[in-house]
Amino acid sequence: MIVILNANPSFDRTLIVDEIKSTGVIRGKKVFKHPDGKGMGAARVLNLFKVDYMCLNILGGKTGSMIYDLATAENLNMRVFKIKNESRINTIVVDKKNNTLVINEPGPFVERKEIERFKIWIQSQIEKFKLSDEDNYFIVGGSFPRGFTRQDFEDILSFVHKNSFKVVIDISKEFLKVALEQHVWMIKVNLHEISDLIPAKNEEIISFVHENYRVENIIITAGRSGSFGRFLGMNFKTIISKSEKRYAVGSGDAYLGGIMYGIANHFKPSSIIKIAAACGAANTEEIGPCVFEKEHVEKWLNLITVREVDIR
Ligand SMILES: Nc1ncnc2c1ncn2[C@@H]1O[C@H](COP(=O)(O)OP(=O)(O)OP(=O)(O)O)[C@@H](O)[C@H]1O
Ligand SMILES: [Mg+2]
């Protein structure tokens, strides 16, 4: 089973404007609304490819109900842990030249007693898969809302590891550090997120993380410049033969969804990376996080090459 933790879901409003200005009034020409959060983006990709998964969310207030209603209307497989405070609204502004401004709210404050109950709830959601014959994956898609500490994240990872789940991480800052220290099975982050933490540059990051933190699978994405890493024993680099500046919000989540789709279908490592990169690119075709069609993925598969490389 693929269990996705989408701890800090959001209600995304994407506004289309003529020009992004730093002050004054900007008139929105169109607005698009989507339920989101990094984990939910990956779930949307798995839904498109009809892969079984379960998406765990922390939701609160009227915004939480809106997120839930929109997500279930899309047939996303949602599980909800309710909190008292209100879930967040994120605002994305896109102008005529596809310049994009993203304003992310910090998310609700979660009270200590809610966090303690949440940790027990997560256990009840995952322990039933412990005895299954299939591999189990636990995806941490995005940040935690306020109130969660390093220790809470360590507790969650430790329980998930005890239940033999392979842990896949897309998170940044201090919590990424915790994940590295817990030797998770895979990290999938962008170049800025990892460069903030690791005293190594570009391709050297891979060997640094592998040697110092014993993380087996490391995937680093770099927007239109592609991605590189070490995946199931293969060192790779992807090359995108043609790309434009488009709606790239959520491309990292689409990439992760593609990886999990490939893993669930036991494709070979290079094919999994190619599909993931095609999903990241397909995400740029339409407005909305991880909103795209299979035809977009097909198109991009012809424009992406995966090269096996020597990293050291
Ligand atoms: N304009 C583009 N054209 C083609 N492919 C793209 C483009 N932007 C992103 N991608 C693909 O998607 C992958 C992930 O993108 P990116 O590195 O921007 O993720 P990210 O920074 O984690 O984004 P987010 O956190 O918003 O999901 C890239 O490695 C690349 O394969
Ligand atoms: Mg990302």
PDB file of C-alpha atoms in Angstrom, residues 13-274:
ATOM      1  CA  ARG A  13      -6.466  29.862  -5.367  1.00  0.00           C
ATOM      2  CA  THR A  14      -4.656  30.522  -8.640  1.00  0.00           C
ATOM      3  CA  LEU A  15      -5.251  34.031  -9.959  1.00  0.00           C
ATOM      4  CA  ILE A  16      -4.494  34.976 -13.542  1.00  0.00           C
ATOM      5  CA  VAL A  17      -3.422  38.614 -13.901  1.00  0.00           C
ATOM      6  CA  ASP A  18      -1.854  40.782 -16.608  1.00  0.00           C
ATOM      7  CA  GLU A  19       1.207  41.782 -14.650  1.00  0.00           C
ATOM      8  CA  ILE A  20       2.594  41.045 -11.185  1.00  0.00           C
ATOM      9  CA  LYS A  21       3.414  44.321  -9.391  1.00  0.00           C
ATOM     10  CA  SER A  22       5.046  44.720  -6.001  1.00  0.00           C
ATOM     11  CA  THR A  23       2.537  47.328  -4.748  1.00  0.00           C
ATOM     12  CA  GLY A  24      -0.868  48.708  -5.728  1.00  0.00           C
ATOM     13  CA  VAL A  25      -3.971  46.900  -6.929  1.00  0.00           C
ATOM     14  CA  ILE A  26      -3.788  43.919  -9.290  1.00  0.00           C
ATOM     15  CA  ARG A  27      -6.998  42.868 -11.003  1.00  0.00           C
ATOM     16  CA  GLY A  28      -7.581  39.126 -11.215  1.00  0.00           C
ATOM     17  CA  LYS A  29      -8.871  38.068 -14.641  1.00  0.00           C
ATOM     18  CA  LYS A  30      -9.654  34.479 -13.750  1.00  0.00           C
ATOM     19  CA  VAL A  31      -9.480  32.342 -10.639  1.00  0.00           C
ATOM     20  CA  PHE A  32      -8.967  28.575 -10.325  1.00  0.00           C
ATOM     21  CA  LYS A  33      -9.546  26.671  -7.074  1.00  0.00           C
ATOM     22  CA  HIS A  34      -7.938  23.364  -6.125  1.00  0.00           C
ATOM     23  CA  PRO A  35      -7.488  21.304  -2.979  1.00  0.00           C
ATOM     24  CA  ASP A  36      -3.764  20.753  -2.538  1.00  0.00           C
ATOM     25  CA  GLY A  37      -0.747  20.105  -0.367  1.00  0.00           C
ATOM     26  CA  LYS A  38       2.304  18.270  -1.726  1.00  0.00           C
ATOM     27  CA  GLY A  39       0.955  14.870  -0.717  1.00  0.00           C
ATOM     28  CA  MET A  40      -2.401  15.529  -2.344  1.00  0.00           C
ATOM     29  CA  GLY A  41      -0.658  16.471  -5.593  1.00  0.00           C
ATOM     30  CA  ALA A  42       1.097  13.092  -5.662  1.00  0.00           C
ATOM     31  CA  ALA A  43      -2.252  11.432  -4.814  1.00  0.00           C
ATOM     32  CA  ARG A  44      -3.852  13.180  -7.805  1.00  0.00           C
ATOM     33  CA  VAL A  45      -1.227  11.595 -10.098  1.00  0.00           C
ATOM     34  CA  LEU A  46      -1.843   8.133  -8.597  1.00  0.00           C
ATOM     35  CA  ASN A  47      -5.581   8.667  -9.138  1.00  0.00           C
ATOM     36  CA  LEU A  48      -4.966   9.468 -12.812  1.00  0.00           C
ATOM     37  CA  PHE A  49      -3.005   6.221 -13.223  1.00  0.00           C
ATOM     38  CA  LYS A  50      -5.443   4.193 -11.080  1.00  0.00           C
ATOM     39  CA  VAL A  51      -2.854   3.161  -8.487  1.00  0.00           C
ATOM     40  CA  ASP A  52      -4.142   2.209  -5.026  1.00  0.00           C
ATOM     41  CA  TYR A  53      -3.171   4.662  -2.260  1.00  0.00           C
ATOM     42  CA  MET A  54      -4.520   6.321   0.843  1.00  0.00           C
ATOM     43  CA  CYS A  55      -4.000  10.042   1.561  1.00  0.00           C
ATOM     44  CA  LEU A  56      -3.933  11.109   5.228  1.00  0.00           C
ATOM     45  CA  ASN A  57      -4.803  14.759   5.888  1.00  0.00           C
ATOM     46  CA  ILE A  58      -5.004  17.113   8.849  1.00  0.00           C
ATOM     47  CA  LEU A  59      -7.966  19.413   8.245  1.00  0.00           C
ATOM     48  CA  GLY A  60      -9.803  22.049  10.226  1.00  0.00           C
ATOM     49  CA  GLY A  61     -12.569  24.638   9.997  1.00  0.00           C
ATOM     50  CA  LYS A  62     -14.587  25.732   6.960  1.00  0.00           C
ATOM     51  CA  THR A  63     -11.506  25.768   4.717  1.00  0.00           C
ATOM     52  CA  GLY A  64     -10.824  22.178   5.793  1.00  0.00           C
ATOM     53  CA  SER A  65     -14.380  21.184   4.803  1.00  0.00           C
ATOM     54  CA  MET A  66     -13.946  22.894   1.423  1.00  0.00           C
ATOM     55  CA  ILE A  67     -10.683  21.037   0.813  1.00  0.00           C
ATOM     56  CA  TYR A  68     -12.351  17.749   1.750  1.00  0.00           C
ATOM     57  CA  ASP A  69     -15.412  18.328  -0.457  1.00  0.00           C
ATOM     58  CA  LEU A  70     -13.362  19.301  -3.527  1.00  0.00           C
ATOM     59  CA  ALA A  71     -10.931  16.406  -3.035  1.00  0.00           C
ATOM     60  CA  THR A  72     -13.653  13.786  -2.652  1.00  0.00           C
ATOM     61  CA  ALA A  73     -15.476  15.238  -5.692  1.00  0.00           C
ATOM     62  CA  GLU A  74     -12.275  14.378  -7.608  1.00  0.00           C
ATOM     63  CA  ASN A  75     -12.420  10.852  -6.147  1.00  0.00           C
ATOM     64  CA  LEU A  76      -9.200  11.288  -4.189  1.00  0.00           C
ATOM     65  CA  ASN A  77      -8.960   8.633  -1.476  1.00  0.00           C
ATOM     66  CA  MET A  78      -8.940  10.862   1.599  1.00  0.00           C
ATOM     67  CA  ARG A  79      -8.632  10.068   5.302  1.00  0.00           C
ATOM     68  CA  VAL A  80      -9.112  12.991   7.643  1.00  0.00           C
ATOM     69  CA  PHE A  81      -7.852  13.863  11.099  1.00  0.00           C
ATOM     70  CA  LYS A  82      -9.885  16.858  12.272  1.00  0.00           C
ATOM     71  CA  ILE A  83      -8.404  19.724  14.250  1.00  0.00           C
ATOM     72  CA  LYS A  84      -9.928  22.810  15.826  1.00  0.00           C
ATOM     73  CA  ASN A  85      -8.082  25.507  13.873  1.00  0.00           C
ATOM     74  CA  GLU A  86      -8.673  26.494  10.266  1.00  0.00           C
ATOM     75  CA  SER A  87      -6.757  24.923   7.342  1.00  0.00           C
ATOM     76  CA  ARG A  88      -4.828  27.310   5.104  1.00  0.00           C
ATOM     77  CA  ILE A  89      -5.489  29.054   1.816  1.00  0.00           C
ATOM     78  CA  ASN A  90      -2.534  29.479  -0.555  1.00  0.00           C
ATOM     79  CA  THR A  91      -2.508  32.093  -3.283  1.00  0.00           C
ATOM     80  CA  ILE A  92      -0.728  31.693  -6.606  1.00  0.00           C
ATOM     81  CA  VAL A  93      -0.555  34.621  -8.997  1.00  0.00           C
ATOM     82  CA  VAL A  94       0.375  33.983 -12.645  1.00  0.00           C
ATOM     83  CA  ASP A  95       0.889  36.777 -15.181  1.00  0.00           C
ATOM     84  CA  LYS A  96       0.859  36.935 -18.998  1.00  0.00           C
ATOM     85  CA  LYS A  97       4.537  35.997 -19.213  1.00  0.00           C
ATOM     86  CA  ASN A  98       3.946  33.061 -16.848  1.00  0.00           C
ATOM     87  CA  ASN A  99       5.845  34.777 -14.049  1.00  0.00           C
ATOM     88  CA  THR A 100       4.532  33.109 -10.912  1.00  0.00           C
ATOM     89  CA  LEU A 101       4.232  34.392  -7.359  1.00  0.00           C
ATOM     90  CA  VAL A 102       3.308  31.893  -4.643  1.00  0.00           C
ATOM     91  CA  ILE A 103       2.072  33.019  -1.225  1.00  0.00           C
ATOM     92  CA  ASN A 104       1.846  30.123   1.211  1.00  0.00           C
ATOM     93  CA  GLU A 105       0.104  30.609   4.545  1.00  0.00           C
ATOM     94  CA  PRO A 106       1.857  28.974   7.518  1.00  0.00           C
ATOM     95  CA  GLY A 107      -1.047  26.640   8.193  1.00  0.00           C
ATOM     96  CA  PRO A 108      -3.099  26.133  11.338  1.00  0.00           C
ATOM     97  CA  PHE A 109      -1.634  25.826  14.793  1.00  0.00           C
ATOM     98  CA  VAL A 110      -2.214  22.286  16.049  1.00  0.00           C
ATOM     99  CA  GLU A 111      -2.545  21.905  19.807  1.00  0.00           C
ATOM    100  CA  ARG A 112      -0.365  19.497  21.774  1.00  0.00           C
ATOM    101  CA  LYS A 113      -3.264  17.195  22.725  1.00  0.00           C
ATOM    102  CA  GLU A 114      -4.347  17.069  19.071  1.00  0.00           C
ATOM    103  CA  ILE A 115      -0.810  16.153  17.989  1.00  0.00           C
ATOM    104  CA  GLU A 116      -0.648  13.319  20.537  1.00  0.00           C
ATOM    105  CA  ARG A 117      -4.019  12.012  19.279  1.00  0.00           C
ATOM    106  CA  PHE A 118      -2.828  12.397  15.677  1.00  0.00           C
ATOM    107  CA  LYS A 119       0.211  10.193  16.326  1.00  0.00           C
ATOM    108  CA  ILE A 120      -2.068   7.435  17.643  1.00  0.00           C
ATOM    109  CA  TRP A 121      -4.444   7.933  14.711  1.00  0.00           C
ATOM    110  CA  ILE A 122      -1.607   7.488  12.186  1.00  0.00           C
ATOM    111  CA  GLN A 123      -0.680   4.211  13.860  1.00  0.00           C
ATOM    112  CA  SER A 124      -4.262   2.962  13.577  1.00  0.00           C
ATOM    113  CA  GLN A 125      -4.265   3.903   9.868  1.00  0.00           C
ATOM    114  CA  ILE A 126      -1.098   2.056   8.935  1.00  0.00           C
ATOM    115  CA  GLU A 127      -0.630  -0.954  11.198  1.00  0.00           C
ATOM    116  CA  LYS A 128      -3.193  -3.024   9.273  1.00  0.00           C
ATOM    117  CA  PHE A 129      -0.831  -3.068   6.258  1.00  0.00           C
ATOM    118  CA  LYS A 130       2.086  -4.484   8.236  1.00  0.00           C
ATOM    119  CA  LEU A 131       1.242  -8.095   7.375  1.00  0.00           C
ATOM    120  CA  SER A 132       0.578  -7.573   3.660  1.00  0.00           C
ATOM    121  CA  ASP A 133       2.761  -9.400   1.099  1.00  0.00           C
ATOM    122  CA  GLU A 134       3.266  -6.244  -0.951  1.00  0.00           C
ATOM    123  CA  ASP A 135       5.870  -3.589  -0.157  1.00  0.00           C
ATOM    124  CA  ASN A 136       4.423  -0.702   1.828  1.00  0.00           C
ATOM    125  CA  TYR A 137       5.451   2.924   1.241  1.00  0.00           C
ATOM    126  CA  PHE A 138       4.888   5.909   3.483  1.00  0.00           C
ATOM    127  CA  ILE A 139       5.185   9.216   1.651  1.00  0.00           C
ATOM    128  CA  VAL A 140       5.678  12.414   3.614  1.00  0.00           C
ATOM    129  CA  GLY A 141       4.422  15.053   1.193  1.00  0.00           C
ATOM    130  CA  GLY A 142       5.200  18.543   2.437  1.00  0.00           C
ATOM    131  CA  SER A 143       5.574  20.393   5.695  1.00  0.00           C
ATOM    132  CA  PHE A 144       3.779  19.934   9.012  1.00  0.00           C
ATOM    133  CA  PRO A 145       1.475  22.602  10.391  1.00  0.00           C
ATOM    134  CA  ARG A 146       2.607  24.704  13.341  1.00  0.00           C
ATOM    135  CA  GLY A 147       2.861  22.954  16.695  1.00  0.00           C
ATOM    136  CA  PHE A 148       4.658  19.836  15.382  1.00  0.00           C
ATOM    137  CA  THR A 149       8.219  19.466  16.659  1.00  0.00           C
ATOM    138  CA  ARG A 150      11.278  17.535  15.486  1.00  0.00           C
ATOM    139  CA  GLN A 151      10.465  14.984  18.173  1.00  0.00           C
ATOM    140  CA  ASP A 152       6.938  14.457  16.807  1.00  0.00           C
ATOM    141  CA  PHE A 153       8.352  13.803  13.346  1.00  0.00           C
ATOM    142  CA  GLU A 154      10.935  11.405  14.791  1.00  0.00           C
ATOM    143  CA  ASP A 155       8.133   9.555  16.638  1.00  0.00           C
ATOM    144  CA  ILE A 156       6.092   9.243  13.445  1.00  0.00           C
ATOM    145  CA  LEU A 157       9.069   8.042  11.361  1.00  0.00           C
ATOM    146  CA  SER A 158      10.116   5.594  14.028  1.00  0.00           C
ATOM    147  CA  PHE A 159       6.646   4.020  14.182  1.00  0.00           C
ATOM    148  CA  VAL A 160       6.370   3.862  10.415  1.00  0.00           C
ATOM    149  CA  HIS A 161       9.817   2.221  10.142  1.00  0.00           C
ATOM    150  CA  LYS A 162       8.855  -0.300  12.836  1.00  0.00           C
ATOM    151  CA  ASN A 163       5.922  -1.307  10.661  1.00  0.00           C
ATOM    152  CA  SER A 164       8.322  -2.050   7.780  1.00  0.00           C
ATOM    153  CA  PHE A 165       7.226   0.818   5.544  1.00  0.00           C
ATOM    154  CA  LYS A 166       9.720   2.286   3.094  1.00  0.00           C
ATOM    155  CA  VAL A 167       9.693   6.001   3.813  1.00  0.00           C
ATOM    156  CA  VAL A 168       9.766   8.538   0.974  1.00  0.00           C
ATOM    157  CA  ILE A 169      10.274  12.182   1.868  1.00  0.00           C
ATOM    158  CA  ASP A 170       9.439  15.471   0.145  1.00  0.00           C
ATOM    159  CA  ILE A 171       9.986  18.017   2.869  1.00  0.00           C
ATOM    160  CA  SER A 172      12.455  20.850   3.557  1.00  0.00           C
ATOM    161  CA  LYS A 173      14.500  22.525   6.292  1.00  0.00           C
ATOM    162  CA  GLU A 174      14.765  21.050   9.776  1.00  0.00           C
ATOM    163  CA  PHE A 175      12.365  18.189   9.063  1.00  0.00           C
ATOM    164  CA  LEU A 176      14.427  17.143   6.038  1.00  0.00           C
ATOM    165  CA  LYS A 177      17.412  16.958   8.383  1.00  0.00           C
ATOM    166  CA  VAL A 178      15.432  14.683  10.716  1.00  0.00           C
ATOM    167  CA  ALA A 179      14.538  12.436   7.769  1.00  0.00           C
ATOM    168  CA  LEU A 180      18.206  12.186   6.737  1.00  0.00           C
ATOM    169  CA  GLU A 181      19.229  11.327  10.292  1.00  0.00           C
ATOM    170  CA  GLN A 182      16.573   8.593  10.371  1.00  0.00           C
ATOM    171  CA  HIS A 183      18.039   7.079   7.154  1.00  0.00           C
ATOM    172  CA  VAL A 184      14.758   7.112   5.244  1.00  0.00           C
ATOM    173  CA  TRP A 185      14.481   4.974   2.104  1.00  0.00           C
ATOM    174  CA  MET A 186      14.224   7.886  -0.310  1.00  0.00           C
ATOM    175  CA  ILE A 187      14.334  11.663  -0.414  1.00  0.00           C
ATOM    176  CA  LYS A 188      12.876  13.574  -3.372  1.00  0.00           C
ATOM    177  CA  VAL A 189      13.600  17.263  -2.963  1.00  0.00           C
ATOM    178  CA  ASN A 190      14.519  20.215  -5.117  1.00  0.00           C
ATOM    179  CA  LEU A 191      18.046  21.551  -5.442  1.00  0.00           C
ATOM    180  CA  HIS A 192      17.424  24.605  -3.224  1.00  0.00           C
ATOM    181  CA  GLU A 193      15.924  22.559  -0.397  1.00  0.00           C
ATOM    182  CA  ILE A 194      18.894  20.191  -0.161  1.00  0.00           C
ATOM    183  CA  SER A 195      21.544  22.863  -0.880  1.00  0.00           C
ATOM    184  CA  ASP A 196      20.307  24.734   2.199  1.00  0.00           C
ATOM    185  CA  LEU A 197      21.296  21.789   4.404  1.00  0.00           C
ATOM    186  CA  ILE A 198      24.266  20.027   2.835  1.00  0.00           C
ATOM    187  CA  PRO A 199      27.820  21.370   2.393  1.00  0.00           C
ATOM    188  CA  ALA A 200      28.130  19.969  -1.132  1.00  0.00           C
ATOM    189  CA  LYS A 201      27.165  21.193  -4.585  1.00  0.00           C
ATOM    190  CA  ASN A 202      25.160  19.701  -7.446  1.00  0.00           C
ATOM    191  CA  GLU A 203      26.066  16.059  -8.229  1.00  0.00           C
ATOM    192  CA  GLU A 204      28.363  15.876  -5.164  1.00  0.00           C
ATOM    193  CA  ILE A 205      25.258  16.102  -2.984  1.00  0.00           C
ATOM    194  CA  ILE A 206      24.316  12.562  -3.983  1.00  0.00           C
ATOM    195  CA  SER A 207      27.485  10.900  -2.699  1.00  0.00           C
ATOM    196  CA  PHE A 208      27.537  13.182   0.346  1.00  0.00           C
ATOM    197  CA  VAL A 209      24.006  12.188   1.412  1.00  0.00           C
ATOM    198  CA  HIS A 210      24.560   8.532   0.546  1.00  0.00           C
ATOM    199  CA  GLU A 211      27.789   8.268   2.529  1.00  0.00           C
ATOM    200  CA  ASN A 212      26.962  10.491   5.481  1.00  0.00           C
ATOM    201  CA  TYR A 213      23.319   9.604   6.021  1.00  0.00           C
ATOM    202  CA  ARG A 214      23.049   6.145   4.445  1.00  0.00           C
ATOM    203  CA  VAL A 215      20.054   7.152   2.359  1.00  0.00           C
ATOM    204  CA  GLU A 216      19.750   4.718  -0.581  1.00  0.00           C
ATOM    205  CA  ASN A 217      17.595   6.714  -2.952  1.00  0.00           C
ATOM    206  CA  ILE A 218      18.195  10.404  -3.528  1.00  0.00           C
ATOM    207  CA  ILE A 219      16.377  12.347  -6.209  1.00  0.00           C
ATOM    208  CA  ILE A 220      17.034  16.022  -6.774  1.00  0.00           C
ATOM    209  CA  THR A 221      14.949  18.094  -9.137  1.00  0.00           C
ATOM    210  CA  ALA A 222      15.974  21.388 -10.668  1.00  0.00           C
ATOM    211  CA  GLY A 223      12.956  22.713 -12.551  1.00  0.00           C
ATOM    212  CA  ARG A 224      13.482  23.057 -16.303  1.00  0.00           C
ATOM    213  CA  SER A 225      17.101  21.925 -15.916  1.00  0.00           C
ATOM    214  CA  GLY A 226      15.805  18.420 -15.156  1.00  0.00           C
ATOM    215  CA  SER A 227      16.770  16.107 -12.307  1.00  0.00           C
ATOM    216  CA  PHE A 228      19.578  13.851 -11.130  1.00  0.00           C
ATOM    217  CA  GLY A 229      20.226  11.341  -8.414  1.00  0.00           C
ATOM    218  CA  ARG A 230      20.640   7.790  -7.357  1.00  0.00           C
ATOM    219  CA  PHE A 231      17.621   5.517  -7.664  1.00  0.00           C
ATOM    220  CA  LEU A 232      17.448   1.743  -7.082  1.00  0.00           C
ATOM    221  CA  GLY A 233      21.211   1.479  -7.559  1.00  0.00           C
ATOM    222  CA  MET A 234      21.336   3.603 -10.741  1.00  0.00           C
ATOM    223  CA  ASN A 235      23.010   7.009 -10.874  1.00  0.00           C
ATOM    224  CA  PHE A 236      21.098   9.118 -13.368  1.00  0.00           C
ATOM    225  CA  LYS A 237      20.515  12.482 -14.933  1.00  0.00           C
ATOM    226  CA  THR A 238      17.493  13.539 -16.963  1.00  0.00           C
ATOM    227  CA  ILE A 239      17.688  15.787 -19.986  1.00  0.00           C
ATOM    228  CA  ILE A 240      14.664  17.718 -21.227  1.00  0.00           C
ATOM    229  CA  SER A 241      15.068  18.463 -24.925  1.00  0.00           C
ATOM    230  CA  LYS A 242      12.552  21.325 -25.060  1.00  0.00           C
ATOM    231  CA  SER A 243      10.996  23.276 -22.243  1.00  0.00           C
ATOM    232  CA  GLU A 244       9.211  26.552 -21.643  1.00  0.00           C
ATOM    233  CA  LYS A 245       8.461  28.629 -18.613  1.00  0.00           C
ATOM    234  CA  ARG A 246       4.914  27.565 -17.726  1.00  0.00           C
ATOM    235  CA  TYR A 247       2.771  26.631 -14.702  1.00  0.00           C
ATOM    236  CA  ALA A 248       5.375  24.727 -12.721  1.00  0.00           C
ATOM    237  CA  VAL A 249       3.755  24.920  -9.258  1.00  0.00           C
ATOM    238  CA  GLY A 250       3.393  21.300  -8.163  1.00  0.00           C
ATOM    239  CA  SER A 251       5.847  19.828 -10.706  1.00  0.00           C
ATOM    240  CA  GLY A 252       7.901  18.320  -7.882  1.00  0.00           C
ATOM    241  CA  ASP A 253       4.771  16.649  -6.510  1.00  0.00           C
ATOM    242  CA  ALA A 254       3.810  15.403  -9.971  1.00  0.00           C
ATOM    243  CA  TYR A 255       7.337  13.954 -10.291  1.00  0.00           C
ATOM    244  CA  LEU A 256       6.905  12.131  -6.984  1.00  0.00           C
ATOM    245  CA  GLY A 257       3.483  10.825  -8.067  1.00  0.00           C
ATOM    246  CA  GLY A 258       5.161   9.509 -11.246  1.00  0.00           C
ATOM    247  CA  ILE A 259       7.851   7.750  -9.212  1.00  0.00           C
ATOM    248  CA  MET A 260       5.254   6.000  -7.062  1.00  0.00           C
ATOM    249  CA  TYR A 261       3.207   5.015 -10.140  1.00  0.00           C
ATOM    250  CA  GLY A 262       6.330   3.429 -11.644  1.00  0.00           C
ATOM    251  CA  ILE A 263       7.270   1.675  -8.406  1.00  0.00           C
ATOM    252  CA  ALA A 264       3.731   0.306  -7.938  1.00  0.00           C
ATOM    253  CA  ASN A 265       3.922  -1.177 -11.456  1.00  0.00           C
ATOM    254  CA  HIS A 266       7.453  -2.584 -11.012  1.00  0.00           C
ATOM    255  CA  PHE A 267       8.802  -0.709 -14.033  1.00  0.00           C
ATOM    256  CA  LYS A 268      12.589  -0.662 -14.475  1.00  0.00           C
ATOM    257  CA  PRO A 269      14.434   2.219 -12.731  1.00  0.00           C
ATOM    258  CA  SER A 270      15.180   4.250 -15.881  1.00  0.00           C
ATOM    259  CA  SER A 271      11.533   4.006 -17.015  1.00  0.00           C
ATOM    260  CA  ILE A 272      10.320   5.107 -13.588  1.00  0.00           C
ATOM    261  CA  ILE A 273      12.533   8.213 -13.707  1.00  0.00           C
ATOM    262  CA  LYS A 274      11.428   8.991 -17.254  1.00  0.00           C
TER     263      LYS A 274
END
